[in-house]
Amino acid sequence: MSNFVALHNQHHQQLRIDTQLIESLGATNNMVPVVISEFLRLVVHYPIVFTKSSETGNFLCVALLGFESGENLFWNNNQWQSIYTPLNIMRQPFFIGHENNQALICIDTDSHTLTTGQGEAIFDSTGKETDYLQKIKARLAELLEGEKHTQEFIKALLALNLIMPMALDISFANAQQQRVQGLYTINEERLAQLDATQLVTLQQQGYLQPIYTMVASLGQIYALIQKKNERLDNA
């Protein structure tokens, strides 16, 4: 369960965050929403693909963490094993809420990362924001702006018919077969057919780099399969 409330420097002055527990909040996620500004950090480890929101039906960008529900192949020995952990994990237990058309910072008061003992303070003894909270606010700001930019990116791709369903049929080392559905990727054939004007427009919009980064990231699927094989071997 979650209980989101607006962050308040008096009501939450004594709270601390056990940062050692934050990554565990994504231990059973097989994908996590990501934004364009993360792509160059994500591509080192993760396949970056599209899926459709179960709530709205709209496309969103995600980092693929596993091949089935509840499977995060980056979570091993109670640690997130990668150089970079996506923003939507690391900003927790904080979220962006809205009140009277204004964005405000909320906190999940039911999160097991909250403590009144050891951990990172959110406010100091005078109610002033700590450096830790400033860092969290920077992550939330990147996500807030990034979600808008990413949706504009997706709209531009849809207008050019550059998003296509992704066929992912996998054979693991133990002969287990798996078909992963509901994912989409860049239509490279259609991309190659774009004329000079369309390519220049994408370049001017700053979208060519994320397009090619997404294409390059698909090579990480093989690394993800290897992680799955290692997990099956150790089962």
GROMACS .gro file of N, CA, C and O in nm, residues 73-141:
model
  276
   73LEU      N    1   1.599  -0.857  -1.344
   73LEU     CA    2   1.724  -0.932  -1.354
   73LEU      C    3   1.845  -0.851  -1.306
   73LEU      O    4   1.955  -0.906  -1.296
   74PHE      N    5   1.823  -0.723  -1.277
   74PHE     CA    6   1.931  -0.640  -1.222
   74PHE      C    7   1.933  -0.647  -1.069
   74PHE      O    8   2.026  -0.595  -1.006
   75TRP      N    9   1.829  -0.707  -1.010
   75TRP     CA   10   1.823  -0.719  -0.865
   75TRP      C   11   1.877  -0.857  -0.826
   75TRP      O   12   1.816  -0.959  -0.856
   76ASN      N   13   1.991  -0.858  -0.760
   76ASN     CA   14   2.056  -0.984  -0.726
   76ASN      C   15   2.131  -0.968  -0.595
   76ASN      O   16   2.196  -0.865  -0.572
   77ASN      N   17   2.118  -1.066  -0.507
   77ASN     CA   18   2.184  -1.060  -0.375
   77ASN      C   19   2.148  -0.933  -0.299
   77ASN      O   20   2.232  -0.868  -0.238
   78ASN      N   21   2.018  -0.897  -0.310
   78ASN     CA   22   1.966  -0.779  -0.240
   78ASN      C   23   2.035  -0.650  -0.282
   78ASN      O   24   2.046  -0.555  -0.203
   79GLN      N   25   2.080  -0.645  -0.408
   79GLN     CA   26   2.142  -0.524  -0.461
   79GLN      C   27   2.098  -0.502  -0.606
   79GLN      O   28   2.073  -0.599  -0.679
   80TRP      N   29   2.091  -0.376  -0.644
   80TRP     CA   30   2.068  -0.341  -0.783
   80TRP      C   31   2.206  -0.336  -0.849
   80TRP      O   32   2.287  -0.249  -0.820
   81GLN      N   33   2.230  -0.429  -0.939
   81GLN     CA   34   2.364  -0.445  -0.994
   81GLN      C   35   2.375  -0.378  -1.131
   81GLN      O   36   2.354  -0.440  -1.236
   82SER      N   37   2.407  -0.252  -1.127
   82SER     CA   38   2.432  -0.173  -1.249
   82SER      C   39   2.503  -0.046  -1.209
   82SER      O   40   2.503  -0.006  -1.092
   83ILE      N   41   2.563   0.019  -1.307
   83ILE     CA   42   2.629   0.148  -1.282
   83ILE      C   43   2.525   0.256  -1.257
   83ILE      O   44   2.544   0.345  -1.173
   84TYR      N   45   2.412   0.248  -1.329
   84TYR     CA   46   2.310   0.352  -1.322
   84TYR      C   47   2.174   0.291  -1.292
   84TYR      O   48   2.134   0.192  -1.356
   85THR      N   49   2.105   0.349  -1.196
   85THR     CA   50   1.969   0.307  -1.162
   85THR      C   51   1.872   0.415  -1.209
   85THR      O   52   1.893   0.534  -1.182
   86PRO      N   53   1.767   0.379  -1.282
   86PRO     CA   54   1.675   0.479  -1.339
   86PRO      C   55   1.618   0.577  -1.237
   86PRO      O   56   1.597   0.542  -1.119
   87LEU      N   57   1.591   0.697  -1.283
   87LEU     CA   58   1.541   0.804  -1.197
   87LEU      C   59   1.411   0.767  -1.126
   87LEU      O   60   1.390   0.806  -1.011
   88ASN      N   61   1.324   0.694  -1.195
   88ASN     CA   62   1.194   0.662  -1.134
   88ASN      C   63   1.207   0.564  -1.018
   88ASN      O   64   1.111   0.547  -0.942
   89ILE      N   65   1.324   0.504  -1.002
   89ILE     CA   66   1.352   0.427  -0.882
   89ILE      C   67   1.417   0.517  -0.778
   89ILE      O   68   1.373   0.523  -0.662
   90MET      N   69   1.519   0.593  -0.819
   90MET     CA   70   1.600   0.668  -0.725
   90MET      C   71   1.529   0.790  -0.664
   90MET      O   72   1.574   0.842  -0.562
   91ARG      N   73   1.420   0.834  -0.722
   91ARG     CA   74   1.350   0.949  -0.663
   91ARG      C   75   1.256   0.905  -0.550
   91ARG      O   76   1.199   0.988  -0.478
   92GLN      N   77   1.237   0.776  -0.534
   92GLN     CA   78   1.143   0.729  -0.431
   92GLN      C   79   1.203   0.747  -0.291
   92GLN      O   80   1.325   0.750  -0.276
   93PRO      N   81   1.119   0.766  -0.189
   93PRO     CA   82   0.972   0.758  -0.187
   93PRO      C   83   0.902   0.891  -0.215
   93PRO      O   84   0.794   0.917  -0.163
   94PHE      N   85   0.964   0.974  -0.297
   94PHE     CA   86   0.907   1.105  -0.330
   94PHE      C   87   0.841   1.102  -0.467
   94PHE      O   88   0.887   1.032  -0.558
   95PHE      N   89   0.737   1.181  -0.482
   95PHE     CA   90   0.661   1.186  -0.605
   95PHE      C   91   0.617   1.330  -0.632
   95PHE      O   92   0.617   1.414  -0.542
   96ILE      N   93   0.578   1.355  -0.756
   96ILE     CA   94   0.520   1.485  -0.791
   96ILE      C   95   0.368   1.473  -0.786
   96ILE      O   96   0.308   1.385  -0.849
   97GLY      N   97   0.307   1.560  -0.708
   97GLY     CA   98   0.161   1.568  -0.704
   97GLY      C   99   0.117   1.702  -0.759
   97GLY      O  100   0.199   1.788  -0.794
   98HIS      N  101  -0.013   1.722  -0.768
   98HIS     CA  102  -0.066   1.849  -0.820
   98HIS      C  103  -0.183   1.895  -0.733
   98HIS      O  104  -0.267   1.814  -0.693
   99GLU      N  105  -0.183   2.022  -0.706
   99GLU     CA  106  -0.293   2.083  -0.630
   99GLU      C  107  -0.315   2.224  -0.684
   99GLU      O  108  -0.221   2.303  -0.693
  100ASN      N  109  -0.439   2.252  -0.723
  100ASN     CA  110  -0.473   2.381  -0.782
  100ASN      C  111  -0.381   2.414  -0.900
  100ASN      O  112  -0.332   2.527  -0.914
  101ASN      N  113  -0.358   2.311  -0.984
  101ASN     CA  114  -0.274   2.324  -1.104
  101ASN      C  115  -0.128   2.356  -1.073
  101ASN      O  116  -0.054   2.402  -1.160
  102GLN      N  117  -0.088   2.334  -0.950
  102GLN     CA  118   0.051   2.356  -0.910
  102GLN      C  119   0.116   2.222  -0.873
  102GLN      O  120   0.054   2.140  -0.805
  103ALA      N  121   0.238   2.204  -0.919
  103ALA     CA  122   0.311   2.082  -0.883
  103ALA      C  123   0.364   2.095  -0.740
  103ALA      O  124   0.407   2.203  -0.698
  104LEU      N  125   0.358   1.987  -0.665
  104LEU     CA  126   0.414   1.987  -0.531
  104LEU      C  127   0.477   1.851  -0.502
  104LEU      O  128   0.442   1.751  -0.564
  105ILE      N  129   0.572   1.851  -0.409
  105ILE     CA  130   0.641   1.728  -0.375
  105ILE      C  131   0.559   1.650  -0.272
  105ILE      O  132   0.517   1.706  -0.170
  106CYS      N  133   0.537   1.522  -0.301
  106CYS     CA  134   0.467   1.434  -0.208
  106CYS      C  135   0.562   1.324  -0.161
  106CYS      O  136   0.662   1.297  -0.226
  107ILE      N  137   0.526   1.265  -0.050
  107ILE     CA  138   0.605   1.154   0.004
  107ILE      C  139   0.510   1.040   0.038
  107ILE      O  140   0.397   1.063   0.082
  108ASP      N  141   0.556   0.919   0.014
  108ASP     CA  142   0.479   0.801   0.049
  108ASP      C  143   0.507   0.766   0.194
  108ASP      O  144   0.612   0.712   0.226
  109THR      N  145   0.414   0.800   0.281
  109THR     CA  146   0.437   0.781   0.424
  109THR      C  147   0.430   0.635   0.466
  109THR      O  148   0.464   0.602   0.581
  110ASP      N  149   0.388   0.547   0.375
  110ASP     CA  150   0.387   0.403   0.405
  110ASP      C  151   0.513   0.333   0.355
  110ASP      O  152   0.527   0.212   0.370
  111SER      N  153   0.605   0.408   0.293
  111SER     CA  154   0.726   0.346   0.239
  111SER      C  155   0.814   0.291   0.350
  111SER      O  156   0.836   0.357   0.453
  112HIS      N  157   0.868   0.171   0.328
  112HIS     CA  158   0.955   0.111   0.430
  112HIS      C  159   1.094   0.176   0.432
  112HIS      O  160   1.177   0.142   0.516
  113THR      N  161   1.118   0.273   0.341
  113THR     CA  162   1.245   0.345   0.344
  113THR      C  163   1.246   0.455   0.449
  113THR      O  164   1.352   0.510   0.480
  114LEU      N  165   1.130   0.487   0.505
  114LEU     CA  166   1.122   0.596   0.604
  114LEU      C  167   1.163   0.547   0.742
  114LEU      O  168   1.130   0.436   0.784
  115THR      N  169   1.236   0.631   0.813
  115THR     CA  170   1.282   0.598   0.946
  115THR      C  171   1.295   0.727   1.028
  115THR      O  172   1.297   0.836   0.971
  116THR      N  173   1.304   0.712   1.156
  116THR     CA  174   1.336   0.828   1.241
  116THR      C  175   1.472   0.808   1.307
  116THR      O  176   1.512   0.885   1.393
  117GLY      N  177   1.541   0.700   1.264
  117GLY     CA  178   1.673   0.672   1.319
  117GLY      C  179   1.782   0.715   1.224
  117GLY      O  180   1.791   0.832   1.184
  118GLN      N  181   1.865   0.619   1.183
  118GLN     CA  182   1.973   0.649   1.090
  118GLN      C  183   1.918   0.669   0.950
  118GLN      O  184   1.823   0.606   0.910
  119GLY      N  185   1.981   0.759   0.876
  119GLY     CA  186   1.939   0.783   0.739
  119GLY      C  187   1.959   0.928   0.701
  119GLY      O  188   2.009   1.009   0.780
  120GLU      N  189   1.917   0.960   0.579
  120GLU     CA  190   1.931   1.097   0.529
  120GLU      C  191   1.814   1.182   0.577
  120GLU      O  192   1.697   1.149   0.556
  121ALA      N  193   1.847   1.294   0.641
  121ALA     CA  194   1.743   1.387   0.686
  121ALA      C  195   1.686   1.462   0.568
  121ALA      O  196   1.756   1.494   0.471
  122ILE      N  197   1.556   1.490   0.573
  122ILE     CA  198   1.489   1.567   0.469
  122ILE      C  199   1.495   1.716   0.501
  122ILE      O  200   1.518   1.800   0.414
  123PHE      N  201   1.475   1.746   0.630
  123PHE     CA  202   1.484   1.884   0.679
  123PHE      C  203   1.579   1.886   0.799
  123PHE      O  204   1.594   1.787   0.870
  124ASP      N  205   1.643   2.001   0.820
  124ASP     CA  206   1.728   2.012   0.937
  124ASP      C  207   1.646   2.055   1.059
  124ASP      O  208   1.523   2.062   1.052
  125SER      N  209   1.712   2.082   1.168
  125SER     CA  210   1.643   2.112   1.294
  125SER      C  211   1.563   2.242   1.289
  125SER      O  212   1.475   2.265   1.373
  126THR      N  213   1.592   2.327   1.190
  126THR     CA  214   1.517   2.453   1.176
  126THR      C  215   1.406   2.443   1.071
  126THR      O  216   1.335   2.541   1.047
  127GLY      N  217   1.394   2.325   1.009
  127GLY     CA  218   1.293   2.308   0.904
  127GLY      C  219   1.343   2.343   0.765
  127GLY      O  220   1.266   2.340   0.668
  128LYS      N  221   1.471   2.372   0.754
  128LYS     CA  222   1.529   2.405   0.624
  128LYS      C  223   1.558   2.277   0.546
  128LYS      O  224   1.594   2.174   0.602
  129GLU      N  225   1.542   2.285   0.414
  129GLU     CA  226   1.569   2.170   0.328
  129GLU      C  227   1.716   2.130   0.337
  129GLU      O  228   1.805   2.215   0.336
  130THR      N  229   1.741   1.999   0.345
  130THR     CA  230   1.879   1.950   0.346
  130THR      C  231   1.931   1.936   0.203
  130THR      O  232   1.856   1.944   0.106
  131ASP      N  233   2.060   1.915   0.192
  131ASP     CA  234   2.120   1.890   0.060
  131ASP      C  235   2.059   1.766  -0.005
  131ASP      O  236   2.044   1.760  -0.127
  132TYR      N  237   2.025   1.668   0.079
  132TYR     CA  238   1.963   1.546   0.025
  132TYR      C  239   1.830   1.579  -0.042
  132TYR      O  240   1.802   1.531  -0.153
  133LEU      N  241   1.747   1.659   0.021
  133LEU     CA  242   1.619   1.695  -0.039
  133LEU      C  243   1.640   1.777  -0.165
  133LEU      O  244   1.567   1.761  -0.264
  134GLN      N  245   1.742   1.861  -0.168
  134GLN     CA  246   1.773   1.937  -0.289
  134GLN      C  247   1.807   1.842  -0.404
  134GLN      O  248   1.768   1.864  -0.519
  135LYS      N  249   1.879   1.736  -0.373
  135LYS     CA  250   1.914   1.637  -0.475
  135LYS      C  251   1.789   1.566  -0.525
  135LYS      O  252   1.774   1.542  -0.646
  136ILE      N  253   1.700   1.533  -0.435
  136ILE     CA  254   1.573   1.468  -0.473
  136ILE      C  255   1.490   1.561  -0.561
  136ILE      O  256   1.431   1.519  -0.662
  137LYS      N  257   1.486   1.688  -0.525
  137LYS     CA  258   1.410   1.785  -0.604
  137LYS      C  259   1.465   1.797  -0.746
  137LYS      O  260   1.390   1.812  -0.842
  138ALA      N  261   1.599   1.787  -0.759
  138ALA     CA  262   1.659   1.791  -0.892
  138ALA      C  263   1.617   1.669  -0.974
  138ALA      O  264   1.589   1.680  -1.095
  139ARG      N  265   1.611   1.552  -0.911
  139ARG     CA  266   1.565   1.431  -0.980
  139ARG      C  267   1.420   1.444  -1.023
  139ARG      O  268   1.383   1.409  -1.136
  140LEU      N  269   1.335   1.495  -0.934
  140LEU     CA  270   1.194   1.512  -0.965
  140LEU      C  271   1.175   1.614  -1.078
  140LEU      O  272   1.090   1.596  -1.165
  141ALA      N  273   1.255   1.721  -1.076
  141ALA     CA  274   1.246   1.822  -1.181
  141ALA      C  275   1.287   1.763  -1.316
  141ALA      O  276   1.223   1.792  -1.419
   0.00000   0.00000   0.00000
